[in-house]
PDB file of C-alpha atoms in Angstrom:
ATOM      1  CA  MET A   9     115.294 105.902  88.263  1.00 66.00           C
ATOM      2  CA  ILE A  10     114.949 102.943  90.676  1.00 71.00           C
ATOM      3  CA  SER A  11     117.880 100.981  91.355  1.00 78.00           C
ATOM      4  CA  GLY A  12     117.132  97.442  89.879  1.00 84.00           C
ATOM      5  CA  CYS A  13     119.860  95.773  92.099  1.00 87.00           C
ATOM      6  CA  ASN A  14     118.152  97.081  95.239  1.00 91.00           C
ATOM      7  CA  LEU A  15     114.806  96.070  93.969  1.00 93.00           C
ATOM      8  CA  ARG A  16     116.073  92.508  92.893  1.00 93.00           C
ATOM      9  CA  ALA A  17     117.895  92.176  96.315  1.00 93.00           C
ATOM     10  CA  GLU A  18     114.764  92.784  98.185  1.00 95.00           C
ATOM     11  CA  ARG A  19     112.774  90.377  96.233  1.00 94.00           C
ATOM     12  CA  ALA A  20     115.390  87.796  96.754  1.00 96.00           C
ATOM     13  CA  ARG A  21     115.520  88.637 100.465  1.00 95.00           C
ATOM     14  CA  MET A  22     111.836  87.553 100.511  1.00 96.00           C
ATOM     15  CA  ASN A  23     112.461  84.576  98.315  1.00 97.00           C
ATOM     16  CA  LEU A  24     109.871  85.623  95.752  1.00 97.00           C
ATOM     17  CA  SER A  25     109.894  85.201  92.035  1.00 97.00           C
ATOM     18  CA  ILE A  26     108.987  88.156  89.850  1.00 97.00           C
ATOM     19  CA  ASN A  27     105.594  86.396  89.111  1.00 97.00           C
ATOM     20  CA  GLU A  28     105.001  85.976  92.864  1.00 97.00           C
ATOM     21  CA  LEU A  29     105.739  89.669  93.543  1.00 97.00           C
ATOM     22  CA  SER A  30     103.627  90.674  90.713  1.00 97.00           C
ATOM     23  CA  GLU A  31     100.653  88.792  92.108  1.00 97.00           C
ATOM     24  CA  LEU A  32     101.266  90.197  95.601  1.00 96.00           C
ATOM     25  CA  ILE A  33     101.412  93.882  94.682  1.00 96.00           C
ATOM     26  CA  GLY A  34      99.329  93.893  91.479  1.00 96.00           C
ATOM     27  CA  PHE A  35     102.004  95.156  89.126  1.00 95.00           C
ATOM     28  CA  SER A  36     102.701  93.253  85.775  1.00 97.00           C
ATOM     29  CA  SER A  37     105.639  90.994  85.908  1.00 97.00           C
ATOM     30  CA  ALA A  38     107.004  92.756  82.763  1.00 97.00           C
ATOM     31  CA  SER A  39     107.011  96.045  84.729  1.00 96.00           C
ATOM     32  CA  ILE A  40     108.940  94.514  87.515  1.00 95.00           C
ATOM     33  CA  PHE A  41     111.400  92.948  85.072  1.00 95.00           C
ATOM     34  CA  ASN A  42     112.057  96.239  83.401  1.00 95.00           C
ATOM     35  CA  TRP A  43     112.570  97.994  86.777  1.00 93.00           C
ATOM     36  CA  GLU A  44     115.029  95.394  87.993  1.00 92.00           C
ATOM     37  CA  LYS A  45     116.941  95.540  84.669  1.00 93.00           C
ATOM     38  CA  ASP A  46     116.943  99.445  84.741  1.00 89.00           C
ATOM     39  CA  ILE A  47     115.074  99.334  81.443  1.00 92.00           C
ATOM     40  CA  SER A  48     112.301 101.631  82.438  1.00 90.00           C
ATOM     41  CA  GLY A  49     111.418 104.064  85.211  1.00 88.00           C
ATOM     42  CA  ILE A  50     108.761 103.935  87.806  1.00 90.00           C
ATOM     43  CA  SER A  51     106.053 106.332  88.858  1.00 91.00           C
ATOM     44  CA  ALA A  52     106.142 107.869  92.386  1.00 92.00           C
ATOM     45  CA  GLY A  53     103.079 105.997  93.416  1.00 94.00           C
ATOM     46  CA  ASN A  54     104.478 102.673  92.441  1.00 94.00           C
ATOM     47  CA  LEU A  55     107.730 103.326  94.013  1.00 93.00           C
ATOM     48  CA  LEU A  56     105.835 104.062  97.377  1.00 96.00           C
ATOM     49  CA  VAL A  57     103.968 100.859  97.068  1.00 96.00           C
ATOM     50  CA  LEU A  58     107.330  98.926  96.598  1.00 96.00           C
ATOM     51  CA  ALA A  59     108.917 100.764  99.652  1.00 96.00           C
ATOM     52  CA  ASN A  60     106.027  99.988 101.716  1.00 97.00           C
ATOM     53  CA  PHE A  61     105.837  96.332 100.661  1.00 97.00           C
ATOM     54  CA  PHE A  62     109.467  95.793 101.285  1.00 96.00           C
ATOM     55  CA  ASN A  63     109.563  97.981 104.399  1.00 96.00           C
ATOM     56  CA  VAL A  64     112.414  99.940 103.032  1.00 95.00           C
ATOM     57  CA  SER A  65     112.780 103.688 102.261  1.00 93.00           C
ATOM     58  CA  VAL A  66     112.251 105.302  98.987  1.00 92.00           C
ATOM     59  CA  ASP A  67     115.786 106.565  99.161  1.00 90.00           C
ATOM     60  CA  TYR A  68     117.139 102.904  99.344  1.00 90.00           C
ATOM     61  CA  LEU A  69     115.152 101.885  96.390  1.00 90.00           C
ATOM     62  CA  LEU A  70     116.355 104.934  94.266  1.00 87.00           C
ATOM     63  CA  ASN A  71     119.967 104.083  95.645  1.00 84.00           C
ATOM     64  CA  ILE A  72     120.307 107.626  97.154  1.00 83.00           C
ATOM     65  CA  LYS A  73     123.098 107.758  99.539  1.00 77.00           C
ATOM     66  CA  LYS A  74     122.567 110.103 102.565  1.00 71.00           C
ATOM     67  CA  GLU A  75     125.567 111.969 103.703  1.00 64.00           C
ATOM     68  CA  GLU A  76     126.692 111.447 107.315  1.00 61.00           C
ATOM     69  CA  SER A  77     126.742 114.499 109.476  1.00 56.00           C
TER      70      SER A  77
END
């Protein structure tokens, strides 16, 4: 499941409201709200759109920590 806190942090970094982000990427504001609150999951396709939009990795949005070698 997407990490709502990371999604919320990226949206805040760009100084966007949920409604503004919704208009920019074409997802419903209700979906974005649910993702940020960890209420519902997200499809792989939508996850890629968000990662590309925010210029972050999918791992970051999923809050997957990479082990250091």
